[in-house]
Short mmCIF file of C-alpha atoms and ligand atoms in Angstrom, two decimals:
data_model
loop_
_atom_site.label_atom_id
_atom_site.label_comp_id
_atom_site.label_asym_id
_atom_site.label_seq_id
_atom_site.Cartn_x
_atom_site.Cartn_y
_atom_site.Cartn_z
CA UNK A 1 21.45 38.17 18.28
CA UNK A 2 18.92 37.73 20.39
CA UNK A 3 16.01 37.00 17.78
CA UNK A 4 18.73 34.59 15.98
CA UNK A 5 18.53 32.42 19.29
CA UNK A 6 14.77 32.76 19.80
CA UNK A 7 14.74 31.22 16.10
CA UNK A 8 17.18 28.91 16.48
CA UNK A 9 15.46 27.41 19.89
CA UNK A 10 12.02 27.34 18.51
CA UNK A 11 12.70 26.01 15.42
CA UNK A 12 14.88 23.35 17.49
CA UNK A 13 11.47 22.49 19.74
CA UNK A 14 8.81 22.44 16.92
CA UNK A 15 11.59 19.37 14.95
CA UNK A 16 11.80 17.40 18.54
CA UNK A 17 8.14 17.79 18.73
CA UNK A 18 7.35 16.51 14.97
CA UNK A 19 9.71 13.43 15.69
CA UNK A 20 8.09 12.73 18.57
CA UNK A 21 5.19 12.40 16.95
CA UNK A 22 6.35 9.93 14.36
CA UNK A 23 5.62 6.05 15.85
CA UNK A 24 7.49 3.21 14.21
CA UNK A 25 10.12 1.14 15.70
CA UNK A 26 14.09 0.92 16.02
CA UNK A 27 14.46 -2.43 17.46
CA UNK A 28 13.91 -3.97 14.30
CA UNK A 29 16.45 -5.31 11.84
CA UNK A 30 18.39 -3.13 8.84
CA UNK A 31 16.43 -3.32 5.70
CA UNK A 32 19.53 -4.22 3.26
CA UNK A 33 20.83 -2.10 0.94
CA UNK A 34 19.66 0.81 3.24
CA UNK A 35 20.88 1.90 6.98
CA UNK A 36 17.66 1.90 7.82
CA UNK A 37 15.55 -0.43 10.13
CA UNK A 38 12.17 -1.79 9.21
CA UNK A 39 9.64 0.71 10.10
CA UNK A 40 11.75 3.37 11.00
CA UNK A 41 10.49 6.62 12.16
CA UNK A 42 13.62 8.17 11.22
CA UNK A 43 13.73 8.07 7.65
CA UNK A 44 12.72 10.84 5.40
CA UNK A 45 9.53 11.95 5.14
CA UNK A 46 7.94 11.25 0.96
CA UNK A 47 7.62 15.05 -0.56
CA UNK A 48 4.18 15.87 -0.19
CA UNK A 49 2.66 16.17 -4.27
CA UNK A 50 -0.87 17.34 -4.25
CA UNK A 51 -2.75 15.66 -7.40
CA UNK A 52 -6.37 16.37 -8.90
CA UNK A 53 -7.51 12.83 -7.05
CA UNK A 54 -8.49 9.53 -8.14
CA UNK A 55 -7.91 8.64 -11.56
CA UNK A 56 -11.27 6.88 -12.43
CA UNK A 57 -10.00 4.84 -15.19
CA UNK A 58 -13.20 2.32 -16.63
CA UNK A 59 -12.40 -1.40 -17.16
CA UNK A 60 -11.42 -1.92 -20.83
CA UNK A 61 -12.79 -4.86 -22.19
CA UNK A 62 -10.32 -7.54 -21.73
CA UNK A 63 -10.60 -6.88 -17.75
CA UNK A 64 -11.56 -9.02 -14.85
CA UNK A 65 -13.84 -6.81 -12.94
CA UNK A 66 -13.55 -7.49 -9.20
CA UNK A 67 -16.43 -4.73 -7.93
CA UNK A 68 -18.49 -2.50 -9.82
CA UNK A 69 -20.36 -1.05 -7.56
CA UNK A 70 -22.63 -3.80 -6.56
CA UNK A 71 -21.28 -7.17 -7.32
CA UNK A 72 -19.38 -9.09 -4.68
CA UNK A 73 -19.03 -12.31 -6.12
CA UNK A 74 -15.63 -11.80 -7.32
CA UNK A 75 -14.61 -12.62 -3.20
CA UNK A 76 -14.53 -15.02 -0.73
CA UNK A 77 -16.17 -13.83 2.55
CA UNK A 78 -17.37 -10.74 0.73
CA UNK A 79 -17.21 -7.41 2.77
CA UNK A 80 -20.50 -5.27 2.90
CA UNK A 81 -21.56 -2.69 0.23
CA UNK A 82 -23.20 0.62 0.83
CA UNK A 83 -24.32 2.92 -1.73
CA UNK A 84 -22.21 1.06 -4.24
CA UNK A 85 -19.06 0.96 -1.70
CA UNK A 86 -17.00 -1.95 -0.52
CA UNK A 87 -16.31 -1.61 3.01
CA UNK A 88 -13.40 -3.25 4.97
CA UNK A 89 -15.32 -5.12 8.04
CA UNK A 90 -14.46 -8.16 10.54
CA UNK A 91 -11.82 -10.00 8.38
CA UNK A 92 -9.33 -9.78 4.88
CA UNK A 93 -11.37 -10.38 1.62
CA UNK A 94 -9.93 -12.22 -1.09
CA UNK A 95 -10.84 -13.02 -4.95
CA UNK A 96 -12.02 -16.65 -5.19
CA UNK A 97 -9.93 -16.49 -8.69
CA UNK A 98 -6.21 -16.75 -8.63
CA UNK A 99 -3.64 -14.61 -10.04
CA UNK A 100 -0.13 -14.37 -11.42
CA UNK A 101 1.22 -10.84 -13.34
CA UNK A 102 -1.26 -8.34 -13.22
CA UNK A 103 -2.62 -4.79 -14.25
CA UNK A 104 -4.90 -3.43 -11.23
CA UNK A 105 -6.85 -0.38 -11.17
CA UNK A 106 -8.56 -0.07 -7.80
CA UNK A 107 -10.23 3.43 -6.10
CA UNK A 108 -10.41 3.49 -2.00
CA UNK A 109 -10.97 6.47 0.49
CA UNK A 110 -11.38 6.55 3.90
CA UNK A 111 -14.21 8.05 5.52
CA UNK A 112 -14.57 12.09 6.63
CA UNK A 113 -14.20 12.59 9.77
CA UNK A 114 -12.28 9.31 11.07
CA UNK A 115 -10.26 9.91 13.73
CA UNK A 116 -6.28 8.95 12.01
CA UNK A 117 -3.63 9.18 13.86
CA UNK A 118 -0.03 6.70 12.44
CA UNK A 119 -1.53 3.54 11.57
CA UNK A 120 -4.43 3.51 13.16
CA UNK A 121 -8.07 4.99 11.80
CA UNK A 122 -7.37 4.51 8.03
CA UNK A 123 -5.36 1.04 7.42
CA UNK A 124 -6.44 -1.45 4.87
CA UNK A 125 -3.57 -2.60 1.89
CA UNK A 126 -3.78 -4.67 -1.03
CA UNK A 127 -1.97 -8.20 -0.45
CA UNK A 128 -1.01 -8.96 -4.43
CA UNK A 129 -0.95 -12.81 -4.18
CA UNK A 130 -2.10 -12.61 -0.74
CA UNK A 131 1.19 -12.06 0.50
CA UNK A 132 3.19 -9.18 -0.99
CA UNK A 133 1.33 -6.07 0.72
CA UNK A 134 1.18 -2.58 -1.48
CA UNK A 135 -0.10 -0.64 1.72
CA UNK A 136 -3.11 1.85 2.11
CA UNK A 137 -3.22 4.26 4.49
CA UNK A 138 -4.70 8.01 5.15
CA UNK A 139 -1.14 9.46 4.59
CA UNK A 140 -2.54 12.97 3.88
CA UNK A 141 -1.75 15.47 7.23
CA UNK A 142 -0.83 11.81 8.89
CA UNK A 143 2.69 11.29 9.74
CA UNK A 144 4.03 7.94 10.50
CA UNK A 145 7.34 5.20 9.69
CA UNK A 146 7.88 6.23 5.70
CA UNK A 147 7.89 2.27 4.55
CA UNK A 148 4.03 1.91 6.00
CA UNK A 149 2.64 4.89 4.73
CA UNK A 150 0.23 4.82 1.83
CA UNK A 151 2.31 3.28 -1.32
CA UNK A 152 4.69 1.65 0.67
CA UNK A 153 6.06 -1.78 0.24
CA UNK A 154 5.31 -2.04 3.34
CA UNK A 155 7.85 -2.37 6.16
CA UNK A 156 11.01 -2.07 2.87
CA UNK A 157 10.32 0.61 0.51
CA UNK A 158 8.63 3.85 1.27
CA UNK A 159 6.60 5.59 -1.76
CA UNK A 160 8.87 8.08 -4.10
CA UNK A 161 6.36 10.74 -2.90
CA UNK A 162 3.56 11.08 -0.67
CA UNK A 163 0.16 11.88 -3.42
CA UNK A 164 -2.35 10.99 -0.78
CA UNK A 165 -5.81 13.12 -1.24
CA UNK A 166 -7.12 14.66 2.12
CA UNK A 167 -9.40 12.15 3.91
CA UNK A 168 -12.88 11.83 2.86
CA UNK A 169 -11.43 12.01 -1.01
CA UNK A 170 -11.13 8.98 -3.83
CA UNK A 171 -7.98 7.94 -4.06
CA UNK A 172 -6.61 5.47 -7.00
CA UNK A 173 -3.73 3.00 -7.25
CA UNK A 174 -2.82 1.59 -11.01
CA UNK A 175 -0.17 -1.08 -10.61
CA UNK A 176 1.42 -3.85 -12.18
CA UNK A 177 2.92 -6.93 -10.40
CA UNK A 178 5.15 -9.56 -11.62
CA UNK A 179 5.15 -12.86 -9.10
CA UNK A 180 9.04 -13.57 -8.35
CA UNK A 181 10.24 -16.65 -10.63
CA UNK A 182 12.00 -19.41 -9.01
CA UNK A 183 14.77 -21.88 -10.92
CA UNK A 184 15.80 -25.02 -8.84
CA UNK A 185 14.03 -24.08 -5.56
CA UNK A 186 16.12 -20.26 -5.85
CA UNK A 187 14.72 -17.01 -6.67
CA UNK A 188 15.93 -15.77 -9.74
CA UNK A 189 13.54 -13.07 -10.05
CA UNK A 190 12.06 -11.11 -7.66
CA UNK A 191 8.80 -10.10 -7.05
CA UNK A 192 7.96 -6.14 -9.03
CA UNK A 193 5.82 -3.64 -8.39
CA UNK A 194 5.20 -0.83 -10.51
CA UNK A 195 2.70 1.83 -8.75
CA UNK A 196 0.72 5.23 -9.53
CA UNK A 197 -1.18 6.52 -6.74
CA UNK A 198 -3.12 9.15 -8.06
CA UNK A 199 -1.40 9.17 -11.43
CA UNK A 200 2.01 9.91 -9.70
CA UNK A 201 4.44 6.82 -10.09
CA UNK A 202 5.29 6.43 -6.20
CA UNK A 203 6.66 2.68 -6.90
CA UNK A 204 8.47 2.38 -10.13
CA UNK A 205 9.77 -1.06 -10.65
CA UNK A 206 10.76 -1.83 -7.50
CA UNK A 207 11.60 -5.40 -6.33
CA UNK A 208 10.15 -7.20 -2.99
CA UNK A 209 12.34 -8.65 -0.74
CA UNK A 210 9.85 -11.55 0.20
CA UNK A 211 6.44 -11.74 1.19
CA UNK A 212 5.38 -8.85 3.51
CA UNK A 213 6.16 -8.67 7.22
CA UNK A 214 5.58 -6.75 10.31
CA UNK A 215 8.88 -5.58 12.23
CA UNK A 216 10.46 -8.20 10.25
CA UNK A 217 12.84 -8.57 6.97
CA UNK A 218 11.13 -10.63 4.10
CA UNK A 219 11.86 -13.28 3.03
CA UNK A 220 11.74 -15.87 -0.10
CA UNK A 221 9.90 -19.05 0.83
CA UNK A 222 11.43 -22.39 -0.47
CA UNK A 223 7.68 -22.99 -2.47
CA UNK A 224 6.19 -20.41 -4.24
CA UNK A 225 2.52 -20.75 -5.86
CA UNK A 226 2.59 -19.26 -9.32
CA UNK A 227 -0.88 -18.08 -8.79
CA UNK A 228 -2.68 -16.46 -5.36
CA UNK A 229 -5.64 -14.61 -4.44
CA UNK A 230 -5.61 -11.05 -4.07
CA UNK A 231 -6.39 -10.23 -0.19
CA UNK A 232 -7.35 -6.48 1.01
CA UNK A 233 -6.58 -6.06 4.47
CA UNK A 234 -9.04 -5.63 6.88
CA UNK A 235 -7.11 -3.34 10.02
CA UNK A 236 -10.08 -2.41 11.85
CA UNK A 237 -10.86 0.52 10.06
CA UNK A 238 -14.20 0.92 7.39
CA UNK A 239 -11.98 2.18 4.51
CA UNK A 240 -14.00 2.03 1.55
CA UNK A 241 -13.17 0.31 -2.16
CA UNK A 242 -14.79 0.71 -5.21
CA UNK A 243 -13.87 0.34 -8.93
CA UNK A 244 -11.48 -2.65 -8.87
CA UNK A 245 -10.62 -4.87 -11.85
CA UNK A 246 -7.44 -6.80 -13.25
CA UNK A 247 -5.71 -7.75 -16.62
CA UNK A 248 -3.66 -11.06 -16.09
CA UNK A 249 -0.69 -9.67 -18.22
CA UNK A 250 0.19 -12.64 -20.63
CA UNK A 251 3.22 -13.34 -22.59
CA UNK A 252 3.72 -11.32 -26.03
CA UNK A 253 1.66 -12.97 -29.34
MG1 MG B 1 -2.08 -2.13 5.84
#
């Protein structure tokens, strides 16, 4: 009896301690079609899938190569290279060329040794037409609110599963994007995202409900471009890029 209630209060301390440790907010507004608000710290944690890492997949011939290693004149204010690296420094970076649908294929880590704790240490994301954020973050051993850890639609829809390699590791994303489509000034179509993350589908067709917010719901604009630079966040943090390119996906022949 007495070990039962040594289990049963130590077990009890260790889950108040882990929760504590989880930062997001609950002043925020219910995402719909969930009871949860954005960035709670309270939904489920993404099962943890350990991969083999990056999937280093070359640009086939069609593709619009963004970096390769030493090139940056695929962006606006480009961020520095290092030993064939793209860092994130001072300010976002986005492509001078303007897209609609896409295939991406982009690699990023974030550096050994970084201190990471929530969102802080290892935040950049990927803005798909500058405004509809797929977000990257050192979610290996890093707890924090499921819909902005790494794979997230950030602040709506948290990954399927958490594949994040241990810091100091190449990690890959392979998505597609579809801009929403608009009839008469209404969205008839969403924005989609389909997303691997190290090979593992953690987004798999999912639909935005606007361009990305903080503590906020999205939400459609009345105008829509039908093409928009791709922006990587800059949050402060040196995370590093390398192998990016993109197929515009184009109607059927
Ligand atoms: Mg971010």
């Amino acid at each position: 009896m007495k070990l039962t209630s040594l289990f049963f209060f130590s077990s009890s301390v260790s889950y108040a301690i882990a929760q504590a440790e989880i930062q997001g907010y609950t002043d925020t507004p219910i995402i719909p079609g969930t009871t949860y608000s954005v960035h709670d710290p309270a939904r489920p944690q993404p099962t943890i899938v350990e991969t083999a890492g990056a999937l280093e997949v070359k640009p086939p011939s069609d593709a619009i190569v963004l970096f390769d290693g030493k090139s940056v004149d695929a962006w606006e204010n480009p961020w520095q290279t290092k030993d064939g690296v793209m860092v994130a420094s001072e300010k976002n970076t986005r492509t001078k060329q303007s897209f609609g649908a896409i295939q991406m294929h982009l690699e990023w880590r974030v550096p050994a040794g970084r201190p990471v704790s929530g969102q802080n240490g290892g935040n950049s994301g990927v803005f798909l037409m500058g405004s509809y954020e797929v977000q990257i973050l050192q979610s290996h051993n890093n707890k924090t609110y499921p819909d902005g850890q790494a794979g997230a639609m950030y602040g709506h829809l948290p990954p399927l599963v958490n594949a994040t390699s241990p810091q100091g590791e190449w990690q890959s994303y392979d998505l597609t994007f579809e801009p929403p489509v608009y009839e008469n000034g209404k969205v008839v179509k969403p924005a989609k995202l389909f997303l691997l993350h190290n090979g593992v589908v953690v987004q798999n067709g999912e639909l935005y409900l606007g361009p990305t917010q903080h503590r906020k719901l999205p939400e459609y604009p009345e105008k829509h471009p039908v093409t928009a630079p791709i922006q990587l966040q800059d949050h402060n943090d040196p995370v590093e890029f390398r192998n990016i390119w993109v197929r515009p996906i184009l109607p059927r022949k």
